[in-house]
Amino acid sequence: MELSLKKKLILFLFLNGFYFFSYFHRVGIPGTIFNQLQLDFNLTANQVAGLGTIVFGIYGILQFFIGPFMDFFGTNRIFVAGGFLLCIGSLLFSVSHSIFLLYLSRVLVAFGGSVAYLGIVKKTDDLFGPDFFPVMLGIALFLGYSGGLFATLPFERLVAAFGWRQAIFWLTVILLVIMIIILFIFIRYRQLKHNRGSISLKDITATLLNKKSYPVIIVASINFTIYLLFQGIIGKKLLQDTCGISSKIAASFTFVMMAGTMFFVLFWGTLAHIIKRRKGLVIFLCFISMISCILMFVNLILWKEPMVFLFSLFLFAAVGGSGPITTTLVKEINPSVVGTSVGFINGICYISVAISGSITGFIMDKFSSRAIITPEAVIYPVVSYATVAGLCLFLSFIALIASLKILETGKQTVMKVPEPF
């Protein structure tokens, strides 16, 4: 049954409500409530970081298969199932009183949230067609990123006022209402019917065998990993532990970082469309990432100045918002398997974040004997964070070398599926 334009817009907004909360869970947990979770459950740094890495790891792996699953079972069915699964995981997280349930809830969140982006892409195309697709997808990306923005300072203020359990519980209630409305619309307008397709892994094999993709994948995964490590895992805690600033001020720094990412994803996307040769942009961004790592490392060792950290985080945001550039390059290098190659690079990026999160937690735990335990937090020594920053600096150098190996076609193409790394 065909929907009117007004009903399409209403459905579009509710669909992006799911995308909003999916991104919220990626950025806000554990980053914004790292200290609260560590003290409430008596966790090590690696265990707290694991609450983020388990989501990133599962999310990354599933990106290789979500597209074929949607073709087989139907986009609307998978989208609704993912939304309600995210509700269950989020609700379980808010009421968990054991480490097992805490991790189980994050597994459910990972499975549920993994369908949000590709589901939004497919539904945007279905609702508005190719003529309005780029504009409406741009709006969708902005709404999704706003979930990450909300996961910083606004979420921190909610937690300060009501506690993390109450904050997440009532946010889950809002998501549940959104999903019930989406389900009602799908049922009311017979949007859940689907003729099953087939599942094929041939496109994944074709992507894996294309060696021209490797330098772009290395660059994208390293740059995105460094960005999200400071945005969603340890950035806020690093600021509190090394500068002694309040939770509110630290969250405001990550708020600025996320706002910068929202700006740069639009900026770099537009520039990538205008400029035919994009290799130079990638090299420049890798250089910026390395400079930011150097600033972060030197500031930790010598100054510990909050404003230097803020500048470093803003530079990371410029790099973190560059997904449309690397995605466009992958699209050009793999013209016959665009959707799969985009999903592949997105999956590799999130798996890399999961691995780096585990390594970061391990490094912090190695310095736990020198940590200061207070009623509000476990304060890790500066050297633990400097070690992490030094490792990021080494990785950024590898990314810079890999960027020099990129081969591009020089073709002017329009990204139809610009996954926001």
JSON list of N, CA, C and O in Angstrom, two decimals, residues 350-380:
[
{"chain": "A", "resi": 350, "resn": "TYR", "atom": "N", "xyz": [35.03, -1.43, 12.39]},
{"chain": "A", "resi": 350, "resn": "TYR", "atom": "CA", "xyz": [34.50, -1.68, 13.72]},
{"chain": "A", "resi": 350, "resn": "TYR", "atom": "C", "xyz": [35.20, -2.85, 14.42]},
{"chain": "A", "resi": 350, "resn": "TYR", "atom": "O", "xyz": [35.34, -2.85, 15.65]},
{"chain": "A", "resi": 351, "resn": "ILE", "atom": "N", "xyz": [35.62, -3.83, 13.67]},
{"chain": "A", "resi": 351, "resn": "ILE", "atom": "CA", "xyz": [36.41, -4.91, 14.26]},
{"chain": "A", "resi": 351, "resn": "ILE", "atom": "C", "xyz": [37.74, -4.36, 14.79]},
{"chain": "A", "resi": 351, "resn": "ILE", "atom": "O", "xyz": [38.21, -4.74, 15.87]},
{"chain": "A", "resi": 352, "resn": "SER", "atom": "N", "xyz": [38.34, -3.44, 14.04]},
{"chain": "A", "resi": 352, "resn": "SER", "atom": "CA", "xyz": [39.58, -2.81, 14.48]},
{"chain": "A", "resi": 352, "resn": "SER", "atom": "C", "xyz": [39.38, -2.03, 15.77]},
{"chain": "A", "resi": 352, "resn": "SER", "atom": "O", "xyz": [40.24, -2.04, 16.66]},
{"chain": "A", "resi": 353, "resn": "VAL", "atom": "N", "xyz": [38.24, -1.34, 15.88]},
{"chain": "A", "resi": 353, "resn": "VAL", "atom": "CA", "xyz": [37.93, -0.61, 17.11]},
{"chain": "A", "resi": 353, "resn": "VAL", "atom": "C", "xyz": [37.82, -1.58, 18.29]},
{"chain": "A", "resi": 353, "resn": "VAL", "atom": "O", "xyz": [38.31, -1.31, 19.38]},
{"chain": "A", "resi": 354, "resn": "ALA", "atom": "N", "xyz": [37.16, -2.72, 18.04]},
{"chain": "A", "resi": 354, "resn": "ALA", "atom": "CA", "xyz": [37.00, -3.71, 19.11]},
{"chain": "A", "resi": 354, "resn": "ALA", "atom": "C", "xyz": [38.36, -4.21, 19.59]},
{"chain": "A", "resi": 354, "resn": "ALA", "atom": "O", "xyz": [38.60, -4.33, 20.80]},
{"chain": "A", "resi": 355, "resn": "ILE", "atom": "N", "xyz": [39.25, -4.50, 18.65]},
{"chain": "A", "resi": 355, "resn": "ILE", "atom": "CA", "xyz": [40.59, -4.99, 19.03]},
{"chain": "A", "resi": 355, "resn": "ILE", "atom": "C", "xyz": [41.36, -3.91, 19.79]},
{"chain": "A", "resi": 355, "resn": "ILE", "atom": "O", "xyz": [41.99, -4.19, 20.83]},
{"chain": "A", "resi": 356, "resn": "SER", "atom": "N", "xyz": [41.30, -2.68, 19.30]},
{"chain": "A", "resi": 356, "resn": "SER", "atom": "CA", "xyz": [42.04, -1.60, 19.97]},
{"chain": "A", "resi": 356, "resn": "SER", "atom": "C", "xyz": [41.49, -1.32, 21.36]},
{"chain": "A", "resi": 356, "resn": "SER", "atom": "O", "xyz": [42.25, -0.99, 22.28]},
{"chain": "A", "resi": 357, "resn": "GLY", "atom": "N", "xyz": [40.18, -1.47, 21.52]},
{"chain": "A", "resi": 357, "resn": "GLY", "atom": "CA", "xyz": [39.59, -1.26, 22.84]},
{"chain": "A", "resi": 357, "resn": "GLY", "atom": "C", "xyz": [40.10, -2.28, 23.85]},
{"chain": "A", "resi": 357, "resn": "GLY", "atom": "O", "xyz": [40.39, -1.94, 25.00]},
{"chain": "A", "resi": 358, "resn": "SER", "atom": "N", "xyz": [40.21, -3.51, 23.41]},
{"chain": "A", "resi": 358, "resn": "SER", "atom": "CA", "xyz": [40.73, -4.56, 24.29]},
{"chain": "A", "resi": 358, "resn": "SER", "atom": "C", "xyz": [42.19, -4.31, 24.65]},
{"chain": "A", "resi": 358, "resn": "SER", "atom": "O", "xyz": [42.61, -4.47, 25.80]},
{"chain": "A", "resi": 359, "resn": "ILE", "atom": "N", "xyz": [42.98, -3.90, 23.66]},
{"chain": "A", "resi": 359, "resn": "ILE", "atom": "CA", "xyz": [44.40, -3.60, 23.91]},
{"chain": "A", "resi": 359, "resn": "ILE", "atom": "C", "xyz": [44.53, -2.42, 24.87]},
{"chain": "A", "resi": 359, "resn": "ILE", "atom": "O", "xyz": [45.36, -2.44, 25.79]},
{"chain": "A", "resi": 360, "resn": "THR", "atom": "N", "xyz": [43.69, -1.41, 24.68]},
{"chain": "A", "resi": 360, "resn": "THR", "atom": "CA", "xyz": [43.72, -0.24, 25.56]},
{"chain": "A", "resi": 360, "resn": "THR", "atom": "C", "xyz": [43.40, -0.62, 27.00]},
{"chain": "A", "resi": 360, "resn": "THR", "atom": "O", "xyz": [44.07, -0.18, 27.94]},
{"chain": "A", "resi": 361, "resn": "GLY", "atom": "N", "xyz": [42.35, -1.41, 27.19]},
{"chain": "A", "resi": 361, "resn": "GLY", "atom": "CA", "xyz": [42.00, -1.86, 28.53]},
{"chain": "A", "resi": 361, "resn": "GLY", "atom": "C", "xyz": [43.12, -2.67, 29.16]},
{"chain": "A", "resi": 361, "resn": "GLY", "atom": "O", "xyz": [43.40, -2.54, 30.36]},
{"chain": "A", "resi": 362, "resn": "PHE", "atom": "N", "xyz": [43.77, -3.50, 28.36]},
{"chain": "A", "resi": 362, "resn": "PHE", "atom": "CA", "xyz": [44.88, -4.32, 28.85]},
{"chain": "A", "resi": 362, "resn": "PHE", "atom": "C", "xyz": [46.03, -3.42, 29.31]},
{"chain": "A", "resi": 362, "resn": "PHE", "atom": "O", "xyz": [46.63, -3.65, 30.38]},
{"chain": "A", "resi": 363, "resn": "ILE", "atom": "N", "xyz": [46.35, -2.39, 28.52]},
{"chain": "A", "resi": 363, "resn": "ILE", "atom": "CA", "xyz": [47.43, -1.47, 28.88]},
{"chain": "A", "resi": 363, "resn": "ILE", "atom": "C", "xyz": [47.11, -0.74, 30.18]},
{"chain": "A", "resi": 363, "resn": "ILE", "atom": "O", "xyz": [47.96, -0.62, 31.08]},
{"chain": "A", "resi": 364, "resn": "MET", "atom": "N", "xyz": [45.87, -0.26, 30.32]},
{"chain": "A", "resi": 364, "resn": "MET", "atom": "CA", "xyz": [45.49, 0.45, 31.54]},
{"chain": "A", "resi": 364, "resn": "MET", "atom": "C", "xyz": [45.57, -0.45, 32.76]},
{"chain": "A", "resi": 364, "resn": "MET", "atom": "O", "xyz": [46.01, -0.03, 33.84]},
{"chain": "A", "resi": 365, "resn": "ASP", "atom": "N", "xyz": [45.16, -1.70, 32.61]},
{"chain": "A", "resi": 365, "resn": "ASP", "atom": "CA", "xyz": [45.24, -2.64, 33.74]},
{"chain": "A", "resi": 365, "resn": "ASP", "atom": "C", "xyz": [46.68, -2.93, 34.15]},
{"chain": "A", "resi": 365, "resn": "ASP", "atom": "O", "xyz": [46.95, -3.23, 35.32]},
{"chain": "A", "resi": 366, "resn": "LYS", "atom": "N", "xyz": [47.60, -2.87, 33.20]},
{"chain": "A", "resi": 366, "resn": "LYS", "atom": "CA", "xyz": [49.00, -3.11, 33.51]},
{"chain": "A", "resi": 366, "resn": "LYS", "atom": "C", "xyz": [49.56, -2.03, 34.46]},
{"chain": "A", "resi": 366, "resn": "LYS", "atom": "O", "xyz": [50.55, -2.25, 35.15]},
{"chain": "A", "resi": 367, "resn": "PHE", "atom": "N", "xyz": [48.92, -0.87, 34.47]},
{"chain": "A", "resi": 367, "resn": "PHE", "atom": "CA", "xyz": [49.35, 0.21, 35.35]},
{"chain": "A", "resi": 367, "resn": "PHE", "atom": "C", "xyz": [48.40, 0.39, 36.53]},
{"chain": "A", "resi": 367, "resn": "PHE", "atom": "O", "xyz": [48.44, 1.41, 37.21]},
{"chain": "A", "resi": 368, "resn": "SER", "atom": "N", "xyz": [47.53, -0.59, 36.77]},
{"chain": "A", "resi": 368, "resn": "SER", "atom": "CA", "xyz": [46.52, -0.47, 37.82]},
{"chain": "A", "resi": 368, "resn": "SER", "atom": "C", "xyz": [47.14, -0.37, 39.21]},
{"chain": "A", "resi": 368, "resn": "SER", "atom": "O", "xyz": [46.54, 0.20, 40.13]},
{"chain": "A", "resi": 369, "resn": "SER", "atom": "N", "xyz": [48.33, -0.93, 39.39]},
{"chain": "A", "resi": 369, "resn": "SER", "atom": "CA", "xyz": [48.98, -0.86, 40.71]},
{"chain": "A", "resi": 369, "resn": "SER", "atom": "C", "xyz": [49.36, 0.57, 41.08]},
{"chain": "A", "resi": 369, "resn": "SER", "atom": "O", "xyz": [49.56, 0.88, 42.26]},
{"chain": "A", "resi": 370, "resn": "ARG", "atom": "N", "xyz": [49.44, 1.42, 40.07]},
{"chain": "A", "resi": 370, "resn": "ARG", "atom": "CA", "xyz": [49.79, 2.83, 40.31]},
{"chain": "A", "resi": 370, "resn": "ARG", "atom": "C", "xyz": [48.57, 3.73, 40.26]},
{"chain": "A", "resi": 370, "resn": "ARG", "atom": "O", "xyz": [48.69, 4.96, 40.32]},
{"chain": "A", "resi": 371, "resn": "ALA", "atom": "N", "xyz": [47.40, 3.12, 40.13]},
{"chain": "A", "resi": 371, "resn": "ALA", "atom": "CA", "xyz": [46.15, 3.90, 40.07]},
{"chain": "A", "resi": 371, "resn": "ALA", "atom": "C", "xyz": [45.76, 4.39, 41.46]},
{"chain": "A", "resi": 371, "resn": "ALA", "atom": "O", "xyz": [46.09, 3.78, 42.48]},
{"chain": "A", "resi": 372, "resn": "ILE", "atom": "N", "xyz": [45.05, 5.51, 41.49]},
{"chain": "A", "resi": 372, "resn": "ILE", "atom": "CA", "xyz": [44.54, 6.08, 42.73]},
{"chain": "A", "resi": 372, "resn": "ILE", "atom": "C", "xyz": [43.04, 5.80, 42.81]},
{"chain": "A", "resi": 372, "resn": "ILE", "atom": "O", "xyz": [42.29, 6.19, 41.91]},
{"chain": "A", "resi": 373, "resn": "ILE", "atom": "N", "xyz": [42.63, 5.14, 43.86]},
{"chain": "A", "resi": 373, "resn": "ILE", "atom": "CA", "xyz": [41.22, 4.77, 44.01]},
{"chain": "A", "resi": 373, "resn": "ILE", "atom": "C", "xyz": [40.53, 5.77, 44.93]},
{"chain": "A", "resi": 373, "resn": "ILE", "atom": "O", "xyz": [40.95, 5.97, 46.08]},
{"chain": "A", "resi": 374, "resn": "THR", "atom": "N", "xyz": [39.49, 6.41, 44.42]},
{"chain": "A", "resi": 374, "resn": "THR", "atom": "CA", "xyz": [38.69, 7.36, 45.19]},
{"chain": "A", "resi": 374, "resn": "THR", "atom": "C", "xyz": [37.25, 6.85, 45.24]},
{"chain": "A", "resi": 374, "resn": "THR", "atom": "O", "xyz": [36.89, 5.90, 44.53]},
{"chain": "A", "resi": 375, "resn": "PRO", "atom": "N", "xyz": [36.40, 7.46, 46.05]},
{"chain": "A", "resi": 375, "resn": "PRO", "atom": "CA", "xyz": [34.99, 7.05, 46.09]},
{"chain": "A", "resi": 375, "resn": "PRO", "atom": "C", "xyz": [34.27, 7.24, 44.76]},
{"chain": "A", "resi": 375, "resn": "PRO", "atom": "O", "xyz": [33.25, 6.61, 44.49]},
{"chain": "A", "resi": 376, "resn": "GLU", "atom": "N", "xyz": [34.79, 8.14, 43.89]},
{"chain": "A", "resi": 376, "resn": "GLU", "atom": "CA", "xyz": [34.12, 8.44, 42.63]},
{"chain": "A", "resi": 376, "resn": "GLU", "atom": "C", "xyz": [34.72, 7.73, 41.42]},
{"chain": "A", "resi": 376, "resn": "GLU", "atom": "O", "xyz": [34.05, 7.54, 40.41]},
{"chain": "A", "resi": 377, "resn": "ALA", "atom": "N", "xyz": [35.99, 7.34, 41.51]},
{"chain": "A", "resi": 377, "resn": "ALA", "atom": "CA", "xyz": [36.64, 6.78, 40.31]},
{"chain": "A", "resi": 377, "resn": "ALA", "atom": "C", "xyz": [37.94, 6.08, 40.65]},
{"chain": "A", "resi": 377, "resn": "ALA", "atom": "O", "xyz": [38.50, 6.27, 41.74]},
{"chain": "A", "resi": 378, "resn": "VAL", "atom": "N", "xyz": [38.39, 5.27, 39.69]},
{"chain": "A", "resi": 378, "resn": "VAL", "atom": "CA", "xyz": [39.75, 4.73, 39.72]},
{"chain": "A", "resi": 378, "resn": "VAL", "atom": "C", "xyz": [40.55, 5.58, 38.75]},
{"chain": "A", "resi": 378, "resn": "VAL", "atom": "O", "xyz": [40.30, 5.57, 37.54]},
{"chain": "A", "resi": 379, "resn": "ILE", "atom": "N", "xyz": [41.52, 6.33, 39.29]},
{"chain": "A", "resi": 379, "resn": "ILE", "atom": "CA", "xyz": [42.28, 7.28, 38.47]},
{"chain": "A", "resi": 379, "resn": "ILE", "atom": "C", "xyz": [43.59, 6.62, 38.03]},
{"chain": "A", "resi": 379, "resn": "ILE", "atom": "O", "xyz": [44.47, 6.34, 38.86]},
{"chain": "A", "resi": 380, "resn": "TYR", "atom": "N", "xyz": [43.71, 6.39, 36.73]},
{"chain": "A", "resi": 380, "resn": "TYR", "atom": "CA", "xyz": [44.89, 5.71, 36.20]},
{"chain": "A", "resi": 380, "resn": "TYR", "atom": "C", "xyz": [46.02, 6.72, 35.96]},
{"chain": "A", "resi": 380, "resn": "TYR", "atom": "O", "xyz": [45.77, 7.90, 35.66]}
]
